[in-house]
CSV table of C-alpha atoms in Angstrom, one decimal:
chain,number,residue,atom,x,y,z
A,24,GLN,CA,32.3,-8.6,0.4
A,25,LEU,CA,31.1,-8.9,4.0
A,26,GLN,CA,31.3,-12.4,5.4
A,27,LEU,CA,30.1,-13.7,8.8
A,28,GLN,CA,31.2,-17.1,10.2
A,29,GLU,CA,29.8,-18.7,13.3
A,30,SER,CA,32.0,-21.0,15.4
A,31,GLY,CA,31.6,-23.0,18.6
A,32,PRO,CA,30.8,-26.5,19.9
A,33,GLY,CA,28.2,-28.5,18.1
A,34,LEU,CA,27.2,-30.4,21.2
A,35,VAL,CA,26.4,-29.0,24.7
A,36,LYS,CA,25.2,-30.9,27.7
A,37,PRO,CA,21.9,-30.0,29.4
A,38,SER,CA,22.3,-27.3,32.2
A,39,GLU,CA,25.7,-26.2,30.7
A,40,THR,CA,26.6,-23.0,28.8
A,41,LEU,CA,26.4,-22.6,25.1
A,42,SER,CA,29.0,-20.2,23.7
A,43,LEU,CA,29.2,-19.1,20.1
A,44,THR,CA,31.3,-16.5,18.2
A,45,CYS,CA,30.6,-14.7,15.0
A,46,ALA,CA,33.8,-13.6,13.1
A,47,VAL,CA,33.3,-10.8,10.7
A,48,SER,CA,35.5,-10.2,7.6
A,49,GLY,CA,35.3,-7.7,4.8
A,50,GLY,CA,34.0,-5.0,7.1
A,51,SER,CA,34.6,-3.5,10.5
A,52,ILE,CA,32.2,-3.9,13.4
A,53,SER,CA,33.5,-0.7,14.9
A,54,SER,CA,32.5,1.4,11.9
A,55,GLY,CA,29.1,1.7,13.4
A,56,GLY,CA,25.7,2.0,12.0
A,57,TYR,CA,24.6,-1.6,12.5
A,58,TYR,CA,23.1,-3.8,15.3
A,59,TRP,CA,24.7,-7.2,14.7
A,60,GLY,CA,22.3,-9.9,15.4
A,61,TRP,CA,21.8,-13.5,16.5
A,62,ILE,CA,18.9,-15.6,15.2
A,63,ARG,CA,18.2,-19.3,15.7
A,64,GLN,CA,16.1,-22.0,14.1
A,65,PRO,CA,15.2,-25.3,15.8
A,66,PRO,CA,15.2,-28.2,13.5
A,67,GLY,CA,12.1,-28.2,11.3
A,68,LYS,CA,10.8,-25.0,12.9
A,69,GLY,CA,10.7,-21.3,12.4
A,70,LEU,CA,13.1,-18.4,13.0
A,71,GLU,CA,13.5,-16.8,16.4
A,72,TRP,CA,15.3,-13.5,17.1
A,73,ILE,CA,17.7,-13.9,19.9
A,74,GLY,CA,19.2,-10.5,20.3
A,75,SER,CA,21.5,-7.8,18.8
A,76,ILE,CA,24.4,-5.7,19.8
A,77,TYR,CA,26.0,-2.4,18.7
A,78,TYR,CA,29.8,-2.0,18.5
A,79,THR,CA,29.6,0.1,21.7
A,80,GLY,CA,28.3,-2.9,23.6
A,81,ARG,CA,24.7,-1.8,23.8
A,82,ALA,CA,22.6,-4.9,23.5
A,83,PHE,CA,19.0,-5.9,23.2
A,84,TYR,CA,17.6,-9.3,24.1
A,85,ASN,CA,14.6,-11.5,23.4
A,86,PRO,CA,12.6,-11.3,26.7
A,87,SER,CA,12.1,-15.0,26.7
A,88,LEU,CA,15.9,-15.6,26.8
A,89,LYS,CA,17.0,-12.5,28.6
A,90,SER,CA,17.6,-14.2,32.0
A,91,ARG,CA,20.1,-16.7,30.4
A,92,LEU,CA,21.6,-14.7,27.6
A,93,THR,CA,24.6,-12.4,27.2
A,94,ILE,CA,25.7,-11.0,23.9
A,95,SER,CA,29.1,-9.2,23.8
A,96,VAL,CA,31.3,-7.6,21.2
A,97,ASP,CA,35.1,-7.6,20.8
A,98,THR,CA,36.0,-4.9,18.3
A,99,SER,CA,39.8,-5.7,18.5
A,100,LYS,CA,39.0,-9.2,17.1
A,101,ASN,CA,36.1,-7.9,14.9
A,102,GLN,CA,33.7,-10.5,16.3
A,103,PHE,CA,30.7,-10.7,18.6
A,104,SER,CA,29.6,-13.5,20.8
A,105,LEU,CA,26.6,-15.2,22.4
A,106,THR,CA,26.5,-17.0,25.7
A,107,LEU,CA,23.4,-18.9,26.8
A,108,ASN,CA,23.3,-20.4,30.2
A,109,SER,CA,21.4,-23.4,31.6
A,110,VAL,CA,20.6,-24.9,28.2
A,111,THR,CA,17.9,-27.5,27.6
A,112,ALA,CA,16.9,-29.6,24.6
A,113,ALA,CA,14.7,-26.7,23.6
A,114,ASP,CA,17.8,-24.7,22.8
A,115,THR,CA,18.8,-27.2,20.1
A,116,ALA,CA,18.9,-25.2,16.9
A,117,VAL,CA,20.8,-23.8,14.0
A,118,TYR,CA,22.3,-20.5,15.2
A,119,TYR,CA,22.9,-17.7,12.7
A,120,CYS,CA,24.7,-14.4,13.1
A,121,ALA,CA,23.7,-11.6,10.8
A,122,ARG,CA,24.1,-7.9,9.9
A,123,PRO,CA,21.3,-5.7,8.7
A,124,LEU,CA,21.3,-3.3,5.7
A,125,GLY,CA,21.4,-0.5,8.2
A,126,GLY,CA,20.3,0.1,11.8
A,127,GLY,CA,18.5,-3.0,13.1
A,128,GLY,CA,16.4,-5.8,11.7
A,129,LYS,CA,16.4,-6.2,7.9
A,130,TYR,CA,19.2,-8.7,8.1
A,131,HIS,CA,20.9,-8.8,4.7
A,132,TYR,CA,24.2,-10.6,5.5
A,133,TRP,CA,24.1,-14.0,7.2
A,134,GLY,CA,26.5,-16.5,8.4
A,135,GLN,CA,26.1,-20.1,7.1
A,136,GLY,CA,24.7,-21.1,10.5
A,137,ILE,CA,25.9,-23.6,13.1
A,138,LEU,CA,23.9,-26.5,14.5
A,139,VAL,CA,24.1,-26.8,18.2
A,140,THR,CA,22.6,-29.9,19.8
A,141,VAL,CA,21.9,-30.0,23.5
A,142,SER,CA,22.1,-33.6,24.7
A,143,SER,CA,23.9,-35.6,27.3
B,288,GLN,CA,6.4,-11.2,22.9
B,289,SER,CA,4.3,-13.5,20.7
B,290,ALA,CA,5.3,-14.6,17.2
B,291,LEU,CA,3.6,-12.9,14.3
B,292,THR,CA,0.8,-15.1,12.7
B,293,GLN,CA,1.3,-16.4,9.2
B,294,PRO,CA,-0.6,-19.1,7.3
B,295,PRO,CA,1.3,-22.4,7.4
B,296,SER,CA,1.1,-22.9,3.7
B,297,VAL,CA,0.1,-21.3,0.4
B,298,SER,CA,0.3,-22.5,-3.1
B,299,GLY,CA,0.0,-21.3,-6.7
B,300,SER,CA,0.6,-22.3,-10.3
B,301,PRO,CA,3.4,-20.8,-12.4
B,302,GLY,CA,2.6,-17.4,-13.6
B,303,GLN,CA,0.0,-16.8,-10.9
B,304,SER,CA,0.2,-14.4,-8.0
B,305,VAL,CA,0.2,-15.4,-4.3
B,306,THR,CA,-0.1,-13.3,-1.2
B,307,ILE,CA,1.2,-14.3,2.2
B,308,SER,CA,-0.2,-12.5,5.2
B,309,CYS,CA,1.5,-11.7,8.5
B,310,THR,CA,-0.7,-10.5,11.4
B,311,GLY,CA,0.7,-8.8,14.5
B,312,THR,CA,-0.6,-6.3,17.0
B,313,SER,CA,-0.5,-2.6,17.7
B,314,SER,CA,2.8,-3.3,19.6
B,315,ASP,CA,4.6,-4.2,16.4
B,316,ILE,CA,3.3,-4.2,12.8
B,317,GLY,CA,0.5,-1.8,13.7
B,318,THR,CA,2.8,1.0,14.9
B,319,TYR,CA,6.1,0.5,13.0
B,320,ASN,CA,6.9,0.5,9.3
B,321,ARG,CA,9.8,-1.8,10.1
B,322,VAL,CA,8.5,-5.1,8.6
B,323,SER,CA,10.8,-7.3,6.6
B,324,TRP,CA,10.3,-10.6,4.7
B,325,TYR,CA,12.8,-13.4,4.2
B,326,GLN,CA,12.9,-16.3,1.8
B,327,GLN,CA,14.5,-19.6,3.0
B,328,SER,CA,15.3,-22.7,0.9
B,329,PRO,CA,16.1,-25.9,2.7
B,330,GLY,CA,19.5,-26.0,4.3
B,331,THR,CA,20.3,-22.4,3.6
B,332,ALA,CA,20.4,-19.1,5.5
B,333,PRO,CA,17.4,-16.8,5.1
B,334,LYS,CA,17.5,-14.2,2.3
B,335,LEU,CA,16.1,-10.7,2.8
B,336,MET,CA,13.4,-10.0,0.2
B,337,ILE,CA,11.6,-7.0,1.5
B,338,TYR,CA,12.5,-4.4,4.2
B,339,GLU,CA,10.6,-1.5,5.8
B,340,VAL,CA,7.3,-2.9,4.5
B,341,SER,CA,7.8,-2.4,0.8
B,342,ASN,CA,11.5,-1.9,-0.1
B,343,ARG,CA,13.5,-4.4,-2.1
B,344,PRO,CA,17.2,-4.9,-1.6
B,345,SER,CA,19.3,-4.8,-4.7
B,346,GLY,CA,19.0,-7.9,-6.8
B,347,VAL,CA,15.5,-9.0,-5.6
B,348,PRO,CA,13.1,-9.2,-8.6
B,349,ASP,CA,10.3,-6.7,-8.7
B,350,ARG,CA,7.9,-9.6,-8.8
B,351,PHE,CA,8.2,-9.4,-5.0
B,352,SER,CA,6.3,-6.7,-3.3
B,353,GLY,CA,5.2,-5.8,0.2
B,354,SER,CA,2.4,-3.8,1.8
B,355,LYS,CA,0.8,-3.2,5.2
B,356,SER,CA,-2.7,-2.3,6.5
B,357,GLY,CA,-3.3,-1.9,10.1
B,358,ASN,CA,-1.8,-4.8,12.1
B,359,THR,CA,-1.3,-7.0,9.0
B,360,ALA,CA,1.6,-7.0,6.5
B,361,SER,CA,1.5,-8.8,3.2
B,362,LEU,CA,4.0,-10.2,0.8
B,363,THR,CA,2.8,-10.7,-2.8
B,364,ILE,CA,4.7,-12.7,-5.4
B,365,SER,CA,3.5,-12.1,-8.9
B,366,GLY,CA,4.4,-14.2,-12.0
B,367,LEU,CA,5.1,-17.2,-9.8
B,368,GLN,CA,8.2,-19.2,-10.8
B,369,ALA,CA,9.3,-22.7,-9.7
B,370,GLU,CA,12.3,-21.2,-8.0
B,371,ASP,CA,10.1,-19.2,-5.7
B,372,GLU,CA,9.2,-22.4,-3.8
B,373,ALA,CA,10.5,-21.9,-0.3
B,374,ASP,CA,9.6,-20.9,3.2
B,375,TYR,CA,8.8,-17.3,3.8
B,376,TYR,CA,9.1,-15.4,7.1
B,377,CYS,CA,7.9,-12.0,8.2
B,378,CYS,CA,9.6,-10.0,10.9
B,379,SER,CA,8.7,-6.8,12.7
B,380,TYR,CA,10.2,-4.4,15.2
B,381,THR,CA,8.3,-4.2,18.5
B,382,ASN,CA,7.6,-1.5,21.1
B,383,ILE,CA,10.1,-3.1,23.5
B,384,ASP,CA,13.1,-2.6,21.2
B,385,THR,CA,13.1,-6.2,20.0
B,386,TRP,CA,12.3,-8.0,16.8
B,387,VAL,CA,9.8,-10.8,16.3
B,388,PHE,CA,9.4,-13.3,13.5
B,389,GLY,CA,6.3,-15.0,12.1
B,390,GLY,CA,5.9,-18.7,12.2
B,391,GLY,CA,6.7,-19.1,8.6
B,392,THR,CA,4.7,-20.0,5.4
B,393,LYS,CA,5.6,-22.8,3.0
B,394,LEU,CA,5.1,-21.7,-0.6
B,395,THR,CA,4.4,-24.6,-3.0
B,396,VAL,CA,4.5,-23.9,-6.7
B,397,LEU,CA,2.1,-26.4,-8.3
């Protein structure tokens, strides 16, 4: 059974960097065939697609976040990561990592989510 | 990219059918058959209900169906049950190799 688990700090100060990791178990990122994704949800609001990455390192980003965002993959650790620079209160959200059924989108496997609050 | 447009809320009585619309543009829904729908209950991760417009993952009841016409996709839930009460989100692939979600629709079962 594929499982994803987000980890990282729950509190980040404004203007600093938010870093999260998604650990994958029950399957190998390097087996290919999937674009592993990050999605976030501000409290009480809707879902926002952040970006996705293939095991080769090819990544796609939400244009509204692209200038501050880096998504990377570490196949040796079977995990992928998100780094968001210069955060503000608007980046406060539950951050989910997810894997699609195949290819991209159609996210079928999700982590439990991690709440990240941006506050001084 | 702009979020897809969904009605904020819909409601229906048990046993009835409800349809949730999701309107995009020719840059997303209108061009690609890569529309998915998610169900989300409070405090939980979203659950994939429909993918590629009208396909159901294993385990999703056939009461859930999807369709598309032009720039608008739709999710129909027939034989409404109390357990269907949740938030529903559509999602589409776009012409700039990204994905965009709708604003979400709250389904209330009366």
